[in-house]
C-alpha cells in the first residue's frame, strides 16, 4: 500500500499524503464499484422523473384552461377530449416510479456506505496489529480509536451524498431549463440570484473544512489523554493527579466544542440561506415576468413555475450539505490514508515441529530491531553470535553429563529479529 517514488526522485510530505489518499479512494471505489454505479443510475432515473412533474402539471392545467375557453369539445378525438385524465394517470405513475427509484437508490448507497465503513475500520485494525516499532511512535491508541470510529463514520456519511455532487448541478440546470420554457428570459434573474450564492457557499465550506481539521486534532488529544489516565490509573490515584488530568481533558473538550459550535453556526446559516434563496428567486422572477416582459399570468404557468422553484429548493439545500460532508470526509481520508501508509513488520512464515530434531544455520542474514528499513550493525550481530557460542558450549557440557533423546543445536540471540535475509 505504501507508494514508492520513481528512481532518482524523492517524494515530499504533501505528495506522499496525496498519493496515499488517492490509493485509498481507489481501493474503496473498487470495494463498492458495482453498487455505486447502479446507485448512480437509479439517481439519474429519479431526477428525470422529477423533471416531469412541473411539465405534466403545466399540461394538465393548460387542458382545463382550454376546456373553460371552449377549445376542447365532445366532438374532438377521444385522446384529446380525455387528455386531462390520462395525463393525471401518467403523473400518478411517474410519482410511483419516482418513489421506487428513490428507495432503490438509497438502498444501494446505504449498502455502499456500510461496506466502506467496514473496510476502513477493519483495515485500520489490521494495520494497527502490524505496525513497525518505529512507526508506533508516530501514533497513539486514542488516534487509532478515533480513526476507527469517528473518521470511518464521516466517510460512511459522505458515501450517501457522493451522487448529490453531480446530481445537484444536474437538477439545477434541468429546473432552470423548465423555468426558461415557462417564463422566458426572466428566469435568468432567478438564476443570477442563485449563482450569486455560490461564492458564499464556497467561503463557508472552506471555513467548515478548517474548523473540522482543528476539531479532529482536539479530539485526538482528548482521547489520548483519557486513555493514558485509564491505563495509568494506579499512578494517577497514588500521586493525586485527578484534578490535573481533568483540567487537561476539559481544556481539549472546550476547544473541541468551540470548533463544533462554529461549524454548527455556519451550517445553520448555510441552510437558512439555501432555504430562503428559491423563494427570493421566484418572487424576483415573477415580478420581472409581470412588469418587465408583460407576460400573461395563467394558472398553468404560475403553478408549474411554483412547483419548479419548490423542487429547485431541494438540490440547493442538499448540495451545501454534501459539500460540508465532503470537507469532513476529505480530512478523514487524508488521516486514514496516512495511517495505512505506515511501515509494517516484515512477515516471516514458519511451521513449528517440536517433535523433530534439527538445527538452524543463518548465514549472511540482515536482522532488524526497531526500524524495518535499517538492519542491525554487524558489531551487534557478532556480539550475539559470541553469546550464542558460549550458550552452545554450556549446553554441550551439560549434555555430556545427562544424555538426551534428541540431538539438536539451539542457537539464541541477544536481540529479537524481525526478518532474515538469504539463508
Coordinates of C-alpha atoms in Angstrom, one line a residue:
X1 CA 0.0 0.0 0.0
X2 CA 2.9 2.4 0.6
X3 CA 3.7 4.4 -2.6
X4 CA 7.2 4.1 -3.9
X5 CA 8.7 7.1 -5.8
X6 CA 10.4 6.6 -9.1
X7 CA 14.2 6.1 -9.1
X8 CA 16.1 9.3 -8.5
X9 CA 13.0 11.1 -7.2
X10 CA 12.1 11.8 -3.6
X11 CA 8.5 12.5 -2.6
X12 CA 7.7 15.4 -0.4
X13 CA 5.3 15.1 2.5
X14 CA 2.4 16.7 0.6
X15 CA 3.0 14.4 -2.4
X16 CA 3.1 11.3 -0.2
X17 CA -0.1 12.3 1.6
X18 CA -1.9 13.0 -1.8
X19 CA -0.7 9.7 -3.2
X20 CA -1.8 7.7 -0.1
X21 CA -5.2 9.4 -0.2
X22 CA -5.6 8.6 -3.9
X23 CA -4.8 5.0 -3.4
X24 CA -7.2 4.7 -0.5
X25 CA -10.0 6.3 -2.7
X26 CA -9.3 3.8 -5.5
X27 CA -9.3 0.9 -3.1
X28 CA -12.6 2.0 -1.6
X29 CA -14.1 2.5 -5.0
X30 CA -13.1 -1.0 -6.1
X31 CA -14.9 -2.3 -3.0
X32 CA -18.3 -0.8 -3.9
X33 CA -17.8 -0.2 -7.7
X34 CA -20.9 -2.1 -9.0
X35 CA -23.3 -0.9 -6.3
X36 CA -22.0 2.6 -6.6
X37 CA -22.6 2.7 -10.4
X38 CA -26.1 1.1 -10.1
X39 CA -27.0 3.6 -7.4
X40 CA -25.9 6.5 -9.7
X41 CA -28.2 5.1 -12.5
X42 CA -31.1 5.0 -10.1
X43 CA -30.4 8.5 -9.1
X44 CA -30.4 9.7 -12.7
X45 CA -33.7 8.0 -13.4
X46 CA -35.2 9.5 -10.2
X47 CA -34.1 13.0 -11.3
X48 CA -35.5 12.6 -14.8
X49 CA -38.8 11.5 -13.3
X50 CA -38.8 14.6 -11.1
X51 CA -38.4 16.8 -14.1
X52 CA -41.7 15.5 -15.5
X53 CA -43.8 16.8 -12.5
X54 CA -43.9 20.6 -13.4
X55 CA -44.2 19.7 -17.1
X56 CA -47.2 17.4 -16.6
X57 CA -48.8 19.8 -14.2
X58 CA -48.5 22.6 -16.8
X59 CA -50.1 20.3 -19.4
X60 CA -53.0 19.3 -17.1
X61 CA -53.8 22.9 -16.1
X62 CA -53.5 24.0 -19.8
X63 CA -56.0 21.3 -20.7
X64 CA -58.5 22.6 -18.2
X65 CA -58.0 26.2 -19.4
X66 CA -58.8 25.1 -22.9
X67 CA -61.9 23.4 -21.6
X68 CA -63.1 26.5 -19.9
X69 CA -62.4 28.6 -23.0
X70 CA -64.4 26.1 -25.2
X71 CA -61.3 25.0 -27.2
X72 CA -61.9 21.3 -26.2
X73 CA -65.4 19.9 -27.0
X74 CA -67.0 16.5 -27.2
X75 CA -66.5 16.5 -31.0
X76 CA -62.7 16.3 -30.5
X77 CA -61.0 12.9 -30.6
X78 CA -61.2 10.7 -27.5
X79 CA -57.5 11.1 -26.7
X80 CA -57.7 14.9 -26.9
X81 CA -61.1 15.1 -25.1
X82 CA -59.8 12.9 -22.2
X83 CA -56.3 14.4 -22.3
X84 CA -56.5 15.6 -18.7
X85 CA -57.4 12.2 -17.4
X86 CA -54.6 10.2 -18.9
X87 CA -52.1 13.0 -18.1
X88 CA -53.2 12.8 -14.5
X89 CA -52.8 9.0 -14.6
X90 CA -49.4 9.4 -16.1
X91 CA -48.4 11.8 -13.4
X92 CA -49.5 9.2 -10.8
X93 CA -47.4 6.5 -12.5
X94 CA -44.4 8.8 -12.6
X95 CA -44.8 9.6 -8.9
X96 CA -44.9 5.9 -8.1
X97 CA -41.8 5.2 -10.2
X98 CA -40.0 8.1 -8.6
X99 CA -40.7 6.6 -5.1
X100 CA -39.5 3.2 -6.2
X101 CA -36.3 4.5 -7.9
X102 CA -35.5 6.7 -4.9
X103 CA -35.9 3.8 -2.5
X104 CA -33.7 1.6 -4.7
X105 CA -31.1 4.4 -4.8
X106 CA -31.0 4.8 -1.0
X107 CA -30.8 1.0 -0.6
X108 CA -27.7 0.9 -2.9
X109 CA -25.9 3.9 -1.4
X110 CA -26.5 2.7 2.2
X111 CA -25.1 -0.7 1.3
X112 CA -22.1 1.1 -0.2
X113 CA -21.6 3.2 2.9
X114 CA -21.8 0.2 5.2
X115 CA -19.2 -1.7 3.2
X116 CA -16.9 1.3 3.1
X117 CA -17.1 1.7 6.9
X118 CA -16.4 -1.9 7.5
X119 CA -13.5 -1.9 5.1
X120 CA -12.0 1.2 6.7
X121 CA -12.4 0.0 10.2
X122 CA -11.1 -3.5 9.6
X123 CA -8.1 -2.1 7.6
X124 CA -7.1 0.2 10.4
X125 CA -7.4 -2.6 13.0
X126 CA -5.2 -5.0 10.9
X127 CA -2.7 -2.2 10.3
X128 CA -2.5 -1.5 14.0
X129 CA -1.6 -5.1 14.6
X130 CA 1.3 -5.0 12.1
X131 CA 2.8 -1.6 12.8
X132 CA 6.6 -1.5 13.0
X133 CA 8.1 -0.4 16.3
X134 CA 9.5 2.8 14.7
X135 CA 6.0 3.7 13.3
X136 CA 4.2 3.1 16.7
X137 CA 6.0 6.2 18.0
X138 CA 4.1 8.4 15.4
X139 CA 0.6 7.5 16.5
X140 CA -1.3 6.8 19.7
X141 CA -4.0 4.5 20.8
X142 CA -6.5 7.4 21.0
X143 CA -5.8 8.4 17.5
X144 CA -6.3 4.8 16.3
X145 CA -9.6 4.6 18.1
X146 CA -10.6 7.9 16.6
X147 CA -9.7 6.7 13.1
X148 CA -11.8 3.5 13.5
X149 CA -14.9 5.3 14.9
X150 CA -15.1 9.0 14.0
X151 CA -13.2 9.1 10.7
X152 CA -14.8 5.9 9.4
X153 CA -18.3 7.3 10.3
X154 CA -17.6 10.5 8.4
X155 CA -16.5 8.6 5.3
X156 CA -19.7 6.5 5.7
X157 CA -21.9 9.6 5.9
X158 CA -20.3 11.1 2.8
X159 CA -20.9 7.9 0.7
X160 CA -24.7 8.6 0.8
X161 CA -24.0 12.1 -0.6
X162 CA -21.5 11.4 -3.3
X163 CA -24.1 11.4 -6.1
X164 CA -25.5 14.6 -4.9
X165 CA -22.4 16.4 -6.0
X166 CA -23.2 15.8 -9.7
X167 CA -26.9 15.3 -9.4
X168 CA -27.4 18.7 -7.6
X169 CA -25.9 20.6 -10.6
X170 CA -28.0 18.4 -13.0
X171 CA -31.2 19.2 -11.2
X172 CA -30.4 23.0 -11.0
X173 CA -29.7 23.0 -14.8
X174 CA -32.9 21.0 -15.6
X175 CA -35.2 23.1 -13.5
X176 CA -33.8 26.3 -14.9
X177 CA -34.4 25.0 -18.4
X178 CA -38.1 24.2 -17.4
X179 CA -38.4 27.7 -15.9
X180 CA -36.9 29.2 -19.1
X181 CA -39.6 27.4 -21.1
X182 CA -42.4 28.7 -18.8
X183 CA -41.2 32.2 -18.0
X184 CA -38.8 33.1 -20.8
X185 CA -35.7 35.2 -20.3
X186 CA -36.9 36.4 -16.8
X187 CA -35.8 33.0 -15.4
X188 CA -32.2 34.2 -15.7
X189 CA -32.9 36.7 -13.0
X190 CA -33.6 33.9 -10.6
X191 CA -30.5 32.1 -12.0
X192 CA -28.3 35.1 -11.3
X193 CA -29.6 35.3 -7.7
X194 CA -28.8 31.6 -7.3
X195 CA -25.4 31.9 -8.9
X196 CA -24.5 34.8 -6.7
X197 CA -24.8 32.5 -3.7
X198 CA -22.1 30.1 -5.0
X199 CA -19.1 32.2 -3.7
X200 CA -20.8 32.4 -0.3
X201 CA -21.2 28.6 -0.3
X202 CA -17.5 28.2 -1.2
X203 CA -16.4 30.5 1.5
X204 CA -18.5 28.9 4.2
X205 CA -17.4 25.4 3.1
X206 CA -13.8 26.4 3.4
X207 CA -14.4 27.7 6.9
X208 CA -16.1 24.5 7.8
X209 CA -13.2 22.5 6.4
X210 CA -10.7 24.4 8.6
X211 CA -12.8 24.1 11.7
X212 CA -13.2 20.4 11.2
X213 CA -9.5 19.9 10.9
X214 CA -8.9 21.7 14.2
X215 CA -11.7 19.8 15.9
X216 CA -10.2 16.5 14.9
X217 CA -6.8 17.4 16.5
X218 CA -8.5 18.3 19.7
X219 CA -10.5 15.1 19.7
X220 CA -7.3 13.1 19.2
X221 CA -5.6 14.8 22.1
X222 CA -8.6 14.3 24.4
X223 CA -9.0 10.6 23.6
X224 CA -5.2 10.1 24.0
X225 CA -5.2 11.8 27.5
X226 CA -8.2 9.8 28.6
X227 CA -6.6 6.5 27.6
X228 CA -3.3 7.5 29.3
X229 CA -5.3 8.2 32.5
X230 CA -7.1 4.9 32.4
X231 CA -4.0 2.9 31.7
X232 CA -2.1 4.5 34.5
X233 CA -4.9 4.8 37.0
X234 CA -2.8 3.4 39.8
X235 CA -0.2 6.2 39.4
X236 CA -2.9 8.8 39.0
X237 CA -4.5 7.8 42.3
X238 CA -1.2 7.4 44.1
X239 CA 0.0 10.9 43.2
X240 CA -3.5 12.5 43.2
X241 CA -3.3 13.7 39.6
X242 CA -7.0 13.5 39.1
X243 CA -7.5 17.3 39.0
X244 CA -4.6 17.9 36.6
X245 CA -5.9 15.3 34.2
X246 CA -9.5 16.5 34.5
X247 CA -8.3 20.1 33.7
X248 CA -6.3 19.0 30.7
X249 CA -9.2 16.8 29.3
X250 CA -11.7 19.7 29.9
X251 CA -9.4 22.1 28.0
X252 CA -9.3 19.8 25.0
X253 CA -13.1 19.3 25.2
X254 CA -13.7 23.0 25.4
X255 CA -11.6 23.6 22.3
X256 CA -13.4 20.7 20.5
X257 CA -16.8 22.1 21.4
X258 CA -15.8 25.6 20.3
X259 CA -14.9 24.2 16.8
X260 CA -18.2 22.3 16.8
X261 CA -20.1 25.4 17.8
X262 CA -18.6 27.4 14.9
X263 CA -19.4 24.6 12.5
X264 CA -23.0 24.4 13.7
X265 CA -23.4 28.2 13.3
X266 CA -22.0 28.1 9.8
X267 CA -24.2 25.1 8.9
X268 CA -27.3 26.8 10.2
X269 CA -26.6 30.0 8.3
X270 CA -25.8 27.9 5.2
X271 CA -29.2 26.1 5.4
X272 CA -31.2 29.2 6.1
X273 CA -29.7 31.0 3.1
X274 CA -30.3 27.9 0.9
X275 CA -33.9 27.6 2.1
X276 CA -34.8 31.3 1.5
X277 CA -32.9 31.5 -1.8
X278 CA -35.6 29.7 -4.0
X279 CA -38.4 31.9 -2.6
X280 CA -36.4 35.1 -3.2
X281 CA -35.5 33.9 -6.7
X282 CA -39.2 33.0 -7.5
X283 CA -40.5 36.4 -6.3
X284 CA -38.0 38.4 -8.3
X285 CA -38.6 36.3 -11.4
X286 CA -42.4 36.7 -11.2
X287 CA -42.0 40.4 -10.7
X288 CA -39.8 40.7 -13.7
X289 CA -42.1 38.5 -15.7
X290 CA -45.1 40.7 -15.0
X291 CA -43.7 44.2 -15.2
X292 CA -40.7 43.8 -17.5
X293 CA -41.9 41.3 -20.1
X294 CA -45.7 42.0 -19.8
X295 CA -46.2 38.2 -19.8
X296 CA -49.7 36.8 -19.1
X297 CA -50.1 35.1 -15.7
X298 CA -52.1 31.9 -16.1
X299 CA -52.7 29.1 -13.7
X300 CA -50.7 26.6 -15.8
X301 CA -47.7 28.9 -15.9
X302 CA -47.9 30.1 -12.3
X303 CA -48.4 26.8 -10.5
X304 CA -45.9 24.9 -12.7
X305 CA -43.3 27.6 -12.0
X306 CA -44.0 27.5 -8.3
X307 CA -43.6 23.7 -8.3
X308 CA -40.3 24.0 -10.3
X309 CA -39.0 26.6 -7.8
X310 CA -40.1 24.5 -4.9
X311 CA -38.3 21.4 -6.3
X312 CA -35.3 23.6 -7.0
X313 CA -35.0 24.1 -3.3
X314 CA -34.0 20.5 -2.6
X315 CA -30.8 20.4 -4.6
X316 CA -29.9 23.9 -3.2
X317 CA -30.4 22.6 0.4
X318 CA -28.7 19.2 0.0
X319 CA -25.8 20.4 -2.2
X320 CA -24.3 22.5 0.6
X321 CA -24.7 19.6 3.0
X322 CA -22.9 17.4 0.5
X323 CA -20.1 19.9 0.2
X324 CA -19.8 20.1 4.0
X325 CA -19.7 16.3 4.3
X326 CA -17.1 16.2 1.5
X327 CA -14.9 18.6 3.5
X328 CA -15.1 16.3 6.6
X329 CA -14.6 13.2 4.5
X330 CA -11.6 14.8 2.8
X331 CA -9.9 15.3 6.2
X332 CA -10.8 11.7 7.3
X333 CA -9.5 10.2 4.1
X334 CA -6.2 12.0 4.4
X335 CA -5.8 10.9 8.0
X336 CA -6.7 7.2 7.3
X337 CA -4.5 7.1 4.2
X338 CA -1.5 8.5 6.1
X339 CA -2.0 5.8 8.9
X340 CA -2.4 3.0 6.4
X341 CA 0.8 4.1 4.7
X342 CA 3.0 3.5 7.8
X343 CA 5.6 0.7 7.6
X344 CA 4.8 -2.7 8.8
X345 CA 6.8 -5.5 10.4
X346 CA 8.2 -8.0 7.9
X347 CA 6.2 -11.1 7.5
X348 CA 8.0 -14.4 8.1
X349 CA 6.1 -17.7 7.7
X350 CA 7.2 -20.8 9.6
X351 CA 5.8 -24.2 10.8
X352 CA 6.5 -25.5 14.2
X353 CA 7.5 -29.2 14.6
X354 CA 8.6 -29.6 18.2
X355 CA 9.0 -33.4 18.0
X356 CA 11.6 -33.3 15.2
X357 CA 15.3 -32.9 15.7
X358 CA 17.4 -30.5 13.6
X359 CA 19.4 -27.3 13.6
X360 CA 19.2 -23.8 12.3
X361 CA 22.1 -22.1 10.5
X362 CA 21.8 -18.5 9.5
X363 CA 24.4 -17.1 7.1
X364 CA 24.7 -13.6 5.6
X365 CA 21.4 -12.5 7.3
X366 CA 20.1 -9.0 7.7
X367 CA 18.4 -8.6 11.1
X368 CA 16.1 -5.7 12.2
X369 CA 15.0 -4.4 15.5
X370 CA 13.1 -1.1 15.7
X371 CA 13.1 0.1 12.1
X372 CA 12.3 -2.5 9.4
X373 CA 14.3 -0.5 6.9
X374 CA 17.6 -0.3 8.8
X375 CA 19.4 -3.5 9.6
X376 CA 21.3 -4.0 12.8
X377 CA 25.1 -3.2 12.6
X378 CA 27.5 -6.1 12.1
X379 CA 29.1 -5.4 15.5
X380 CA 25.8 -6.2 17.3
X381 CA 25.4 -9.5 15.3
X382 CA 29.0 -10.5 16.2
X383 CA 28.3 -10.0 19.9
X384 CA 25.1 -12.0 19.5
X385 CA 27.0 -14.8 17.8
X386 CA 29.6 -14.8 20.5
X387 CA 27.0 -15.0 23.2
X388 CA 25.3 -17.9 21.4
X389 CA 28.6 -19.8 21.1
X390 CA 29.0 -19.5 24.9
X391 CA 25.5 -20.7 25.3
X392 CA 26.1 -23.7 23.0
X393 CA 29.3 -24.7 24.9
X394 CA 27.5 -24.6 28.2
X395 CA 24.6 -26.7 26.7
X396 CA 27.2 -29.2 25.3
X397 CA 28.9 -29.6 28.7
X398 CA 25.5 -30.2 30.3
X399 CA 24.5 -32.6 27.6
X400 CA 27.7 -34.8 28.2
X401 CA 26.6 -35.3 31.8
X402 CA 23.0 -36.1 31.0
X403 CA 22.2 -37.9 27.8
X404 CA 19.2 -36.7 25.8
X405 CA 16.8 -38.5 23.5
X406 CA 17.3 -35.9 20.7
X407 CA 20.4 -34.3 19.3
X408 CA 19.6 -30.7 18.3
X409 CA 21.5 -27.4 18.2
X410 CA 19.9 -24.5 19.9
X411 CA 21.0 -21.0 18.9
X412 CA 19.9 -18.0 20.9
X413 CA 20.5 -14.3 20.0
X414 CA 20.5 -11.5 22.5
X415 CA 18.2 -9.4 20.2
X416 CA 14.9 -10.2 18.6
X417 CA 15.0 -10.4 14.8
X418 CA 12.0 -9.4 12.6
X419 CA 13.3 -10.8 9.3
X420 CA 16.1 -12.9 7.9
X421 CA 17.8 -12.5 4.6
X422 CA 19.5 -15.1 2.3
X423 CA 19.9 -18.3 4.2

